[in-house]
Amino acid sequence: MRRPAITSLAAAAVAAALATSCSSPGATASGGGGAEEVEVALITSTSGPLASYGEQYLRGFEAGLDHATGGTGKIDGVEIKVSRYDDGGDPAKGVSLAKKSAGQGVRIIAGTAASGVATQIAPVAAQNKVLYISGPAATDALTGANKYTFRSGRQTFQDVATAQRILEAQEDGKAGEDGKGRKVVVLAQDNAFGQANVAAVESVLGTGGTTVDSVLAPPSATDLTPTATKVKAAEPDMVFVAWAGDTAQSMWTTLDQQGVLDAATVVTGLDSRASYPVFGRARDKVTLLAHYVPEATDSPEAKAVGEYFGKKGWKTDLFTPDGFNAAQMIAHAVREAGADGDADAMVEALEGHTFSGVKGENTVRAGDHALLQPMFQAEFDGDAPKVVQTLDAREVAPAEKKIG
């Protein structure tokens, strides 16, 4: 049964919970003096190429836990004890932290920003019967991965389905009826995130006579001129750009310099606030799909996170909703399962759970744990993006998978 979250913003208790030591994970059903608690290990990137994503997630989680617990850090008297760990975007380190946490009794792991880390932690969760709620990691492989794996953010398929809806609305017939003869090139980094985008574009857009190719750049590459040259030489009708991390500015500058933005329709996801200046002259040349547009939604949770961030002097960003959602999901799981509830009880509580989040209504699909949610088309209005249209969760829902 879903119970309404309390909206009091007494931040001190939540901040204290989030300030726990990052040296040694552990969990007990009851702490000193018989106080009940459930420990949560937030394993994410606060260093490495996705550090900014991890920080956005953590701030969102802090605000979400405050909202879900009425500022107490507790659910029905059960303390949510949070410890944070930096995986640095390294799968081996992430797995080590997950195994150590599980071995010391932690029953909930959350937070992963890197897809390559998330796909390695998911089996650890299943082996140890630990509830795992991944964060910004977008790879489709997490959906249906196993009984214990969930997600608090969107997945790559939802990005690509959003692009498809946008392109259908913008189709001008230049490539033939229904896009027949269109050539799409996916520009991405050669990692789990990039490869997942290639697979998703092939499955969603690579139909009806559309050809899909890819140009994958080494994640460590700083000189992207050879990459841009390959994209332009392919003579695509559309370029789908899936890029994450600190080299985004260099990538967009290079694409503009090499004439790619003028030679094809370029579609990409709206990135973090720090990337807004990166687009430069590309702003008017790029079609934006968006997981979240900061400050553009008006759900009760969006208002709550705005108030909390305002007191902290923070600004909402791309992955704020992922952290906020995770805290809401954990609060619901603990509320239904209690301090003594095992992971199976928490899984049962989350399957089919519908809740209002920062973006709007979310549903955890019971069959494969996909998080169904609205997506957006955006465009720049001056220095900031604005929502052009909101796509209903059903319009961009991935096909249901069987849990592995």
mmCIF file of C-alpha atoms in Angstrom:
data_model
loop_
_atom_site.group_PDB
_atom_site.id
_atom_site.type_symbol
_atom_site.label_atom_id
_atom_site.label_comp_id
_atom_site.label_asym_id
_atom_site.label_seq_id
_atom_site.Cartn_x
_atom_site.Cartn_y
_atom_site.Cartn_z
ATOM 1 C CA MET A 1 0.000 0.000 0.000
ATOM 2 C CA ARG A 2 1.367 3.403 -0.917
ATOM 3 C CA ARG A 3 1.440 6.027 1.801
ATOM 4 C CA PRO A 4 1.873 9.723 1.058
ATOM 5 C CA ALA A 5 5.267 11.255 1.707
ATOM 6 C CA ILE A 6 5.505 14.059 4.245
ATOM 7 C CA THR A 7 6.700 17.335 2.754
ATOM 8 C CA SER A 8 8.431 18.930 5.748
ATOM 9 C CA LEU A 9 11.960 20.017 4.809
ATOM 10 C CA ALA A 10 13.849 19.637 8.089
ATOM 11 C CA ALA A 11 17.165 18.901 6.401
ATOM 12 C CA ALA A 12 19.398 18.317 9.386
ATOM 13 C CA ALA A 13 18.481 14.685 10.003
ATOM 14 C CA VAL A 14 18.867 13.750 6.354
ATOM 15 C CA ALA A 15 22.165 15.575 5.997
ATOM 16 C CA ALA A 16 23.433 13.737 9.068
ATOM 17 C CA ALA A 17 22.400 10.419 7.538
ATOM 18 C CA LEU A 18 24.231 11.246 4.321
ATOM 19 C CA ALA A 19 27.362 12.257 6.185
ATOM 20 C CA THR A 20 28.135 8.759 7.461
ATOM 21 C CA SER A 21 31.659 7.427 7.078
ATOM 22 C CA CYS A 22 32.745 6.134 3.681
ATOM 23 C CA SER A 23 35.373 3.762 5.046
ATOM 24 C CA SER A 24 33.602 0.533 5.946
ATOM 25 C CA PRO A 25 30.102 -0.500 4.911
ATOM 26 C CA GLY A 26 27.903 -2.357 7.329
ATOM 27 C CA ALA A 27 24.290 -2.826 8.274
ATOM 28 C CA THR A 28 22.216 -4.030 11.157
ATOM 29 C CA ALA A 29 18.506 -4.363 11.693
ATOM 30 C CA SER A 30 18.884 -2.536 14.983
ATOM 31 C CA GLY A 31 21.475 -0.051 16.135
ATOM 32 C CA GLY A 32 22.474 1.222 19.559
ATOM 33 C CA GLY A 33 19.723 1.335 22.127
ATOM 34 C CA GLY A 34 17.549 -0.971 20.031
ATOM 35 C CA ALA A 35 16.910 1.665 17.346
ATOM 36 C CA GLU A 36 15.950 0.034 14.057
ATOM 37 C CA GLU A 37 17.823 0.918 10.894
ATOM 38 C CA VAL A 38 18.343 -0.132 7.306
ATOM 39 C CA GLU A 39 21.675 0.673 5.704
ATOM 40 C CA VAL A 40 21.961 1.869 2.119
ATOM 41 C CA ALA A 41 25.227 1.891 0.173
ATOM 42 C CA LEU A 42 25.278 4.580 -2.525
ATOM 43 C CA ILE A 43 27.946 3.473 -5.005
ATOM 44 C CA THR A 44 28.429 6.065 -7.723
ATOM 45 C CA SER A 45 31.019 8.188 -9.502
ATOM 46 C CA THR A 46 32.286 11.244 -7.652
ATOM 47 C CA SER A 47 35.582 11.107 -9.535
ATOM 48 C CA GLY A 48 36.382 10.147 -13.106
ATOM 49 C CA PRO A 49 34.576 11.152 -16.317
ATOM 50 C CA LEU A 50 31.056 10.878 -14.833
ATOM 51 C CA ALA A 51 31.794 12.625 -11.551
ATOM 52 C CA SER A 52 29.317 15.430 -12.209
ATOM 53 C CA TYR A 53 26.546 12.907 -12.843
ATOM 54 C CA GLY A 54 27.270 11.193 -9.550
ATOM 55 C CA GLU A 55 27.153 14.478 -7.664
ATOM 56 C CA GLN A 56 23.822 15.385 -9.268
ATOM 57 C CA TYR A 57 22.442 12.016 -8.249
ATOM 58 C CA LEU A 58 23.644 12.355 -4.654
ATOM 59 C CA ARG A 59 22.091 15.788 -4.234
ATOM 60 C CA GLY A 60 18.834 14.523 -5.686
ATOM 61 C CA PHE A 61 18.924 11.554 -3.325
ATOM 62 C CA GLU A 62 19.470 13.825 -0.323
ATOM 63 C CA ALA A 63 16.473 15.955 -1.275
ATOM 64 C CA GLY A 64 14.374 12.876 -2.026
ATOM 65 C CA LEU A 65 15.144 11.258 1.301
ATOM 66 C CA ASP A 66 14.278 14.485 3.084
ATOM 67 C CA HIS A 67 10.960 14.619 1.236
ATOM 68 C CA ALA A 68 10.100 10.953 1.734
ATOM 69 C CA THR A 69 10.908 10.969 5.449
ATOM 70 C CA GLY A 70 9.611 14.419 6.379
ATOM 71 C CA GLY A 71 13.130 15.531 7.198
ATOM 72 C CA THR A 72 13.642 12.813 9.841
ATOM 73 C CA GLY A 73 15.684 10.303 7.851
ATOM 74 C CA LYS A 74 13.296 7.637 9.163
ATOM 75 C CA ILE A 75 10.392 5.603 7.778
ATOM 76 C CA ASP A 76 7.909 4.478 10.437
ATOM 77 C CA GLY A 77 10.672 4.727 13.030
ATOM 78 C CA VAL A 78 13.225 2.858 10.895
ATOM 79 C CA GLU A 79 16.347 4.934 10.224
ATOM 80 C CA ILE A 80 17.643 5.010 6.648
ATOM 81 C CA LYS A 81 21.382 4.989 7.232
ATOM 82 C CA VAL A 82 23.284 6.061 4.123
ATOM 83 C CA SER A 83 26.946 5.570 3.227
ATOM 84 C CA ARG A 84 28.484 6.916 0.023
ATOM 85 C CA TYR A 85 31.271 5.324 -2.022
ATOM 86 C CA ASP A 86 33.120 6.466 -5.126
ATOM 87 C CA ASP A 87 33.556 3.852 -7.854
ATOM 88 C CA GLY A 88 35.444 6.294 -10.107
ATOM 89 C CA GLY A 89 33.622 4.796 -13.099
ATOM 90 C CA ASP A 90 35.709 1.621 -12.684
ATOM 91 C CA PRO A 91 33.682 -1.628 -12.911
ATOM 92 C CA ALA A 92 36.226 -3.563 -10.827
ATOM 93 C CA LYS A 93 36.069 -1.005 -8.040
ATOM 94 C CA GLY A 94 32.295 -0.878 -8.203
ATOM 95 C CA VAL A 95 32.017 -4.657 -7.929
ATOM 96 C CA SER A 96 34.489 -4.702 -5.032
ATOM 97 C CA LEU A 97 32.455 -2.102 -3.151
ATOM 98 C CA ALA A 98 29.209 -3.948 -3.859
ATOM 99 C CA LYS A 99 30.605 -7.286 -2.674
ATOM 100 C CA LYS A 100 32.075 -5.715 0.447
ATOM 101 C CA SER A 101 28.789 -3.987 1.241
ATOM 102 C CA ALA A 102 26.744 -7.137 0.703
ATOM 103 C CA GLY A 103 29.199 -9.188 2.737
ATOM 104 C CA GLN A 104 28.819 -6.851 5.698
ATOM 105 C CA GLY A 105 25.042 -6.985 5.678
ATOM 106 C CA VAL A 106 23.969 -4.025 3.560
ATOM 107 C CA ARG A 107 20.620 -4.927 1.989
ATOM 108 C CA ILE A 108 20.208 -1.977 -0.423
ATOM 109 C CA ILE A 109 22.724 -0.718 -3.004
ATOM 110 C CA ALA A 110 21.969 2.261 -5.240
ATOM 111 C CA GLY A 111 23.495 5.043 -7.235
ATOM 112 C CA THR A 112 25.439 3.782 -10.219
ATOM 113 C CA ALA A 113 26.163 6.414 -12.889
ATOM 114 C CA ALA A 114 28.283 4.351 -15.306
ATOM 115 C CA SER A 115 26.586 1.648 -17.372
ATOM 116 C CA GLY A 116 29.736 -0.474 -17.383
ATOM 117 C CA VAL A 117 29.744 -0.496 -13.585
ATOM 118 C CA ALA A 118 26.011 -1.120 -13.278
ATOM 119 C CA THR A 119 26.023 -4.208 -15.485
ATOM 120 C CA GLN A 120 28.725 -5.732 -13.268
ATOM 121 C CA ILE A 121 26.985 -4.912 -9.982
ATOM 122 C CA ALA A 122 23.639 -6.381 -11.066
ATOM 123 C CA PRO A 123 24.853 -10.019 -10.881
ATOM 124 C CA VAL A 124 26.392 -9.307 -7.461
ATOM 125 C CA ALA A 125 22.966 -8.154 -6.251
ATOM 126 C CA ALA A 126 21.346 -11.364 -7.477
ATOM 127 C CA GLN A 127 24.038 -13.597 -5.991
ATOM 128 C CA ASN A 128 23.740 -11.931 -2.594
ATOM 129 C CA LYS A 129 19.983 -11.233 -2.660
ATOM 130 C CA VAL A 130 20.515 -7.497 -2.212
ATOM 131 C CA LEU A 131 18.095 -4.894 -3.545
ATOM 132 C CA TYR A 132 19.919 -2.914 -6.254
ATOM 133 C CA ILE A 133 18.507 0.337 -7.653
ATOM 134 C CA SER A 134 20.798 1.727 -10.330
ATOM 135 C CA GLY A 135 20.911 5.463 -11.002
ATOM 136 C CA PRO A 136 21.827 7.415 -14.159
ATOM 137 C CA ALA A 137 23.305 4.308 -15.866
ATOM 138 C CA ALA A 138 21.185 4.096 -19.009
ATOM 139 C CA THR A 139 22.077 0.760 -20.569
ATOM 140 C CA ASP A 140 19.035 -1.301 -21.544
ATOM 141 C CA ALA A 141 20.789 -4.402 -20.206
ATOM 142 C CA LEU A 142 19.753 -3.524 -16.653
ATOM 143 C CA THR A 143 16.057 -3.869 -17.437
ATOM 144 C CA GLY A 144 15.092 -7.474 -16.754
ATOM 145 C CA ALA A 145 18.652 -8.294 -15.644
ATOM 146 C CA ASN A 146 17.484 -10.177 -12.566
ATOM 147 C CA LYS A 147 14.882 -10.169 -9.812
ATOM 148 C CA TYR A 148 16.843 -7.841 -7.521
ATOM 149 C CA THR A 149 17.847 -5.150 -10.043
ATOM 150 C CA PHE A 150 15.797 -1.980 -10.563
ATOM 151 C CA ARG A 151 16.535 1.467 -11.942
ATOM 152 C CA SER A 152 15.653 4.993 -10.816
ATOM 153 C CA GLY A 153 16.470 6.712 -14.121
ATOM 154 C CA ARG A 154 15.611 6.311 -17.772
ATOM 155 C CA GLN A 155 17.103 3.776 -20.155
ATOM 156 C CA THR A 156 18.601 4.157 -23.606
ATOM 157 C CA PHE A 157 15.524 2.806 -25.389
ATOM 158 C CA GLN A 158 13.471 5.672 -23.950
ATOM 159 C CA ASP A 159 15.968 8.175 -25.346
ATOM 160 C CA VAL A 160 15.844 6.628 -28.806
ATOM 161 C CA ALA A 161 12.059 6.242 -28.777
ATOM 162 C CA THR A 162 11.842 9.943 -27.918
ATOM 163 C CA ALA A 163 14.075 10.725 -30.892
ATOM 164 C CA GLN A 164 11.854 8.601 -33.092
ATOM 165 C CA ARG A 165 8.729 10.485 -32.023
ATOM 166 C CA ILE A 166 10.449 13.808 -32.616
ATOM 167 C CA LEU A 167 11.674 12.766 -36.058
ATOM 168 C CA GLU A 168 8.273 11.431 -37.049
ATOM 169 C CA ALA A 169 6.819 14.841 -36.276
ATOM 170 C CA GLN A 170 9.575 16.604 -38.199
ATOM 171 C CA GLU A 171 9.711 14.235 -41.198
ATOM 172 C CA ASP A 172 9.909 16.360 -44.324
ATOM 173 C CA GLY A 173 10.049 13.565 -46.877
ATOM 174 C CA LYS A 174 13.567 14.278 -48.089
ATOM 175 C CA ALA A 175 14.619 10.676 -47.537
ATOM 176 C CA GLY A 176 11.547 9.214 -49.196
ATOM 177 C CA GLU A 177 8.203 8.091 -47.899
ATOM 178 C CA ASP A 178 8.291 7.010 -44.221
ATOM 179 C CA GLY A 179 12.046 7.596 -44.070
ATOM 180 C CA LYS A 180 12.879 4.864 -46.601
ATOM 181 C CA GLY A 181 16.451 5.246 -47.786
ATOM 182 C CA ARG A 182 17.440 7.306 -44.758
ATOM 183 C CA LYS A 183 20.929 6.702 -43.380
ATOM 184 C CA VAL A 184 21.534 7.155 -39.669
ATOM 185 C CA VAL A 185 24.967 7.275 -38.045
ATOM 186 C CA VAL A 186 25.282 6.848 -34.287
ATOM 187 C CA LEU A 187 28.181 8.856 -32.863
ATOM 188 C CA ALA A 188 29.134 7.588 -29.421
ATOM 189 C CA GLN A 189 31.985 6.476 -27.216
ATOM 190 C CA ASP A 190 33.132 2.876 -27.383
ATOM 191 C CA ASN A 191 31.859 1.814 -23.970
ATOM 192 C CA ALA A 192 28.751 0.168 -22.519
ATOM 193 C CA PHE A 193 26.710 3.364 -22.811
ATOM 194 C CA GLY A 194 27.712 3.976 -26.421
ATOM 195 C CA GLN A 195 27.222 0.382 -27.495
ATOM 196 C CA ALA A 196 23.783 0.313 -25.865
ATOM 197 C CA ASN A 197 22.819 3.387 -27.861
ATOM 198 C CA VAL A 198 23.923 1.768 -31.111
ATOM 199 C CA ALA A 199 21.839 -1.312 -30.325
ATOM 200 C CA ALA A 200 18.812 0.789 -29.386
ATOM 201 C CA VAL A 201 18.998 2.956 -32.498
ATOM 202 C CA GLU A 202 19.293 -0.149 -34.649
ATOM 203 C CA SER A 203 16.242 -1.723 -33.023
ATOM 204 C CA VAL A 204 14.078 1.407 -33.055
ATOM 205 C CA LEU A 205 15.163 3.448 -36.072
ATOM 206 C CA GLY A 206 16.731 0.722 -38.210
ATOM 207 C CA THR A 207 13.435 -0.313 -39.777
ATOM 208 C CA GLY A 208 11.498 0.479 -42.905
ATOM 209 C CA GLY A 209 14.561 0.740 -45.112
ATOM 210 C CA THR A 210 16.622 2.938 -42.779
ATOM 211 C CA THR A 211 20.320 2.006 -42.572
ATOM 212 C CA VAL A 212 22.091 2.426 -39.242
ATOM 213 C CA ASP A 213 25.889 2.669 -38.973
ATOM 214 C CA SER A 214 28.047 3.771 -36.076
ATOM 215 C CA VAL A 215 31.219 5.705 -35.370
ATOM 216 C CA LEU A 216 32.585 4.872 -31.926
ATOM 217 C CA ALA A 217 35.343 6.938 -30.366
ATOM 218 C CA PRO A 218 37.723 5.715 -27.642
ATOM 219 C CA PRO A 219 36.381 7.062 -24.298
ATOM 220 C CA SER A 220 39.810 8.544 -23.541
ATOM 221 C CA ALA A 221 40.147 10.351 -26.885
ATOM 222 C CA THR A 222 40.713 14.103 -26.727
ATOM 223 C CA ASP A 223 41.420 14.766 -30.413
ATOM 224 C CA LEU A 224 38.064 14.034 -32.026
ATOM 225 C CA THR A 225 38.827 15.346 -35.503
ATOM 226 C CA PRO A 226 39.304 11.825 -36.960
ATOM 227 C CA THR A 227 35.971 10.806 -35.446
ATOM 228 C CA ALA A 228 34.125 13.792 -36.900
ATOM 229 C CA THR A 229 35.747 13.175 -40.278
ATOM 230 C CA LYS A 230 34.432 9.596 -40.307
ATOM 231 C CA VAL A 231 30.914 10.778 -39.483
ATOM 232 C CA LYS A 232 30.873 13.316 -42.296
ATOM 233 C CA ALA A 233 32.404 10.852 -44.790
ATOM 234 C CA ALA A 234 29.514 8.468 -44.118
ATOM 235 C CA GLU A 235 27.152 11.083 -45.611
ATOM 236 C CA PRO A 236 24.317 10.419 -43.151
ATOM 237 C CA ASP A 237 20.861 11.967 -43.305
ATOM 238 C CA MET A 238 20.782 11.935 -39.525
ATOM 239 C CA VAL A 239 23.442 11.743 -36.804
ATOM 240 C CA PHE A 240 22.334 10.433 -33.417
ATOM 241 C CA VAL A 241 24.844 11.646 -30.827
ATOM 242 C CA ALA A 242 25.111 9.750 -27.528
ATOM 243 C CA TRP A 243 27.938 11.256 -25.510
ATOM 244 C CA ALA A 244 28.714 11.432 -21.818
ATOM 245 C CA GLY A 245 31.473 13.027 -19.803
ATOM 246 C CA ASP A 246 33.947 15.880 -19.909
ATOM 247 C CA THR A 247 34.889 15.711 -23.607
ATOM 248 C CA ALA A 248 31.445 16.856 -24.775
ATOM 249 C CA GLN A 249 32.586 20.414 -25.443
ATOM 250 C CA SER A 250 35.455 19.230 -27.592
ATOM 251 C CA MET A 251 33.103 16.876 -29.454
ATOM 252 C CA TRP A 252 30.552 19.584 -30.329
ATOM 253 C CA THR A 253 33.227 22.089 -31.316
ATOM 254 C CA THR A 254 34.834 19.532 -33.603
ATOM 255 C CA LEU A 255 31.536 18.528 -35.220
ATOM 256 C CA ASP A 256 30.826 22.184 -35.956
ATOM 257 C CA GLN A 257 34.325 22.823 -37.302
ATOM 258 C CA GLN A 258 34.136 19.782 -39.579
ATOM 259 C CA GLY A 259 30.754 20.819 -40.970
ATOM 260 C CA VAL A 260 28.818 17.828 -39.632
ATOM 261 C CA LEU A 261 26.122 20.005 -38.051
ATOM 262 C CA ASP A 262 25.386 21.640 -41.411
ATOM 263 C CA ALA A 263 25.482 18.433 -43.429
ATOM 264 C CA ALA A 264 22.897 16.356 -41.542
ATOM 265 C CA THR A 265 20.079 16.449 -39.012
ATOM 266 C CA VAL A 266 21.744 16.008 -35.629
ATOM 267 C CA VAL A 267 19.778 14.608 -32.691
ATOM 268 C CA THR A 268 21.161 14.388 -29.168
ATOM 269 C CA GLY A 269 20.110 14.229 -25.565
ATOM 270 C CA LEU A 270 20.112 17.331 -23.413
ATOM 271 C CA ASP A 271 23.076 17.044 -21.065
ATOM 272 C CA SER A 272 23.874 18.720 -17.745
ATOM 273 C CA ARG A 273 23.760 22.456 -17.099
ATOM 274 C CA ALA A 274 27.523 22.697 -17.482
ATOM 275 C CA SER A 275 27.141 21.588 -21.089
ATOM 276 C CA TYR A 276 24.722 24.328 -22.134
ATOM 277 C CA PRO A 277 27.473 26.749 -23.250
ATOM 278 C CA VAL A 278 29.171 23.817 -24.998
ATOM 279 C CA PHE A 279 26.641 23.819 -27.827
ATOM 280 C CA GLY A 280 27.572 27.350 -28.860
ATOM 281 C CA ARG A 281 26.415 27.900 -32.447
ATOM 282 C CA ALA A 282 25.143 24.330 -32.485
ATOM 283 C CA ARG A 283 22.120 25.293 -30.391
ATOM 284 C CA ASP A 284 20.029 26.121 -33.412
ATOM 285 C CA LYS A 285 21.343 23.168 -35.416
ATOM 286 C CA VAL A 286 20.584 20.351 -32.973
ATOM 287 C CA THR A 287 17.320 18.588 -32.139
ATOM 288 C CA LEU A 288 17.161 17.877 -28.413
ATOM 289 C CA LEU A 289 15.538 14.959 -26.667
ATOM 290 C CA ALA A 290 15.517 15.259 -22.898
ATOM 291 C CA HIS A 291 15.413 12.928 -19.932
ATOM 292 C CA TYR A 292 14.727 15.972 -17.748
ATOM 293 C CA VAL A 293 14.656 19.722 -18.257
ATOM 294 C CA PRO A 294 15.631 21.462 -15.009
ATOM 295 C CA GLU A 295 12.883 23.519 -13.363
ATOM 296 C CA ALA A 296 10.441 22.758 -16.186
ATOM 297 C CA THR A 297 8.082 20.423 -14.284
ATOM 298 C CA ASP A 298 5.580 21.275 -11.558
ATOM 299 C CA SER A 299 4.855 18.039 -9.698
ATOM 300 C CA PRO A 300 4.787 18.211 -5.877
ATOM 301 C CA GLU A 301 8.174 16.512 -5.919
ATOM 302 C CA ALA A 302 9.571 19.088 -8.347
ATOM 303 C CA LYS A 303 8.434 21.809 -5.962
ATOM 304 C CA ALA A 304 9.931 19.964 -2.995
ATOM 305 C CA VAL A 305 13.308 19.526 -4.666
ATOM 306 C CA GLY A 306 13.248 23.188 -5.719
ATOM 307 C CA GLU A 307 12.678 24.272 -2.122
ATOM 308 C CA TYR A 308 15.366 21.966 -0.756
ATOM 309 C CA PHE A 309 17.922 22.964 -3.378
ATOM 310 C CA GLY A 310 17.068 26.622 -2.848
ATOM 311 C CA LYS A 311 17.968 26.334 0.834
ATOM 312 C CA LYS A 312 21.216 24.603 -0.073
ATOM 313 C CA GLY A 313 22.138 27.046 -2.824
ATOM 314 C CA TRP A 314 22.084 24.222 -5.401
ATOM 315 C CA LYS A 315 20.537 24.023 -8.852
ATOM 316 C CA THR A 316 18.624 21.036 -10.160
ATOM 317 C CA ASP A 317 20.352 19.229 -13.002
ATOM 318 C CA LEU A 318 19.917 16.362 -15.450
ATOM 319 C CA PHE A 319 20.159 13.515 -12.943
ATOM 320 C CA THR A 320 18.486 15.160 -9.970
ATOM 321 C CA PRO A 321 15.322 13.089 -10.615
ATOM 322 C CA ASP A 322 17.282 9.818 -10.595
ATOM 323 C CA GLY A 323 18.541 10.425 -7.072
ATOM 324 C CA PHE A 324 15.177 11.711 -5.866
ATOM 325 C CA ASN A 325 13.411 8.665 -7.359
ATOM 326 C CA ALA A 326 15.877 6.286 -5.714
ATOM 327 C CA ALA A 327 15.219 7.764 -2.285
ATOM 328 C CA GLN A 328 11.454 7.506 -2.850
ATOM 329 C CA MET A 329 11.765 3.894 -3.991
ATOM 330 C CA ILE A 330 13.925 2.952 -1.012
ATOM 331 C CA ALA A 331 11.536 4.673 1.378
ATOM 332 C CA HIS A 332 8.607 2.757 -0.108
ATOM 333 C CA ALA A 333 10.460 -0.560 0.029
ATOM 334 C CA VAL A 334 11.421 -0.035 3.677
ATOM 335 C CA ARG A 335 7.943 1.140 4.604
ATOM 336 C CA GLU A 336 6.363 -1.987 3.174
ATOM 337 C CA ALA A 337 9.038 -4.483 4.286
ATOM 338 C CA GLY A 338 10.112 -2.912 7.595
ATOM 339 C CA ALA A 339 13.532 -3.069 9.217
ATOM 340 C CA ASP A 340 13.414 -6.861 9.271
ATOM 341 C CA GLY A 341 12.080 -7.221 5.731
ATOM 342 C CA ASP A 342 14.413 -9.095 3.418
ATOM 343 C CA ALA A 343 15.242 -8.172 -0.161
ATOM 344 C CA ASP A 344 12.460 -10.382 -1.544
ATOM 345 C CA ALA A 345 9.892 -8.381 0.437
ATOM 346 C CA MET A 346 11.358 -5.120 -0.864
ATOM 347 C CA VAL A 347 11.314 -6.431 -4.439
ATOM 348 C CA GLU A 348 7.661 -7.342 -4.048
ATOM 349 C CA ALA A 349 6.904 -3.868 -2.708
ATOM 350 C CA LEU A 350 8.517 -2.154 -5.698
ATOM 351 C CA GLU A 351 7.106 -4.309 -8.495
ATOM 352 C CA GLY A 352 4.171 -2.447 -10.034
ATOM 353 C CA HIS A 353 4.727 0.564 -7.758
ATOM 354 C CA THR A 354 3.473 3.859 -9.214
ATOM 355 C CA PHE A 355 4.616 7.123 -7.669
ATOM 356 C CA SER A 356 4.852 10.826 -8.429
ATOM 357 C CA GLY A 357 8.401 12.007 -9.050
ATOM 358 C CA VAL A 358 10.230 15.156 -10.078
ATOM 359 C CA LYS A 359 9.433 14.527 -13.772
ATOM 360 C CA GLY A 360 5.873 13.352 -13.212
ATOM 361 C CA GLU A 361 4.346 9.912 -12.749
ATOM 362 C CA ASN A 362 6.668 6.898 -12.655
ATOM 363 C CA THR A 363 5.750 3.213 -12.719
ATOM 364 C CA VAL A 364 8.045 0.307 -11.926
ATOM 365 C CA ARG A 365 6.891 -2.276 -14.452
ATOM 366 C CA ALA A 366 6.396 -5.505 -12.548
ATOM 367 C CA GLY A 367 7.417 -7.791 -15.414
ATOM 368 C CA ASP A 368 10.960 -6.502 -15.974
ATOM 369 C CA HIS A 369 11.523 -3.544 -13.620
ATOM 370 C CA ALA A 370 11.686 -0.933 -16.395
ATOM 371 C CA LEU A 371 10.908 2.504 -14.968
ATOM 372 C CA LEU A 372 8.145 3.933 -17.146
ATOM 373 C CA GLN A 373 8.284 7.735 -17.164
ATOM 374 C CA PRO A 374 7.599 10.781 -19.330
ATOM 375 C CA MET A 375 10.287 12.101 -21.666
ATOM 376 C CA PHE A 376 10.676 15.509 -23.318
ATOM 377 C CA GLN A 377 11.607 17.382 -26.458
ATOM 378 C CA ALA A 378 13.455 20.588 -25.672
ATOM 379 C CA GLU A 379 14.988 23.605 -27.321
ATOM 380 C CA PHE A 380 17.112 26.467 -26.109
ATOM 381 C CA ASP A 381 15.398 29.705 -25.197
ATOM 382 C CA GLY A 382 18.322 32.032 -24.710
ATOM 383 C CA ASP A 383 20.824 30.396 -22.373
ATOM 384 C CA ALA A 384 18.479 27.763 -20.939
ATOM 385 C CA PRO A 385 16.434 24.923 -22.415
ATOM 386 C CA LYS A 386 12.662 24.797 -22.323
ATOM 387 C CA VAL A 387 10.208 21.955 -22.902
ATOM 388 C CA VAL A 388 8.674 21.885 -26.379
ATOM 389 C CA GLN A 389 6.572 18.798 -25.784
ATOM 390 C CA THR A 390 6.126 16.112 -23.149
ATOM 391 C CA LEU A 391 5.905 12.516 -24.313
ATOM 392 C CA ASP A 392 3.703 10.227 -22.254
ATOM 393 C CA ALA A 393 5.450 7.291 -20.594
ATOM 394 C CA ARG A 394 3.480 4.852 -22.747
ATOM 395 C CA GLU A 395 4.730 6.460 -25.969
ATOM 396 C CA VAL A 396 8.361 5.730 -25.158
ATOM 397 C CA ALA A 397 8.017 2.511 -23.138
ATOM 398 C CA PRO A 398 10.450 -0.267 -24.064
ATOM 399 C CA ALA A 399 9.106 -3.667 -25.037
ATOM 400 C CA GLU A 400 8.719 -5.822 -21.952
ATOM 401 C CA LYS A 401 11.499 -8.327 -21.320
ATOM 402 C CA LYS A 402 11.587 -11.514 -19.328
ATOM 403 C CA ILE A 403 13.628 -11.234 -16.181
ATOM 404 C CA GLY A 404 16.827 -13.201 -16.593
#
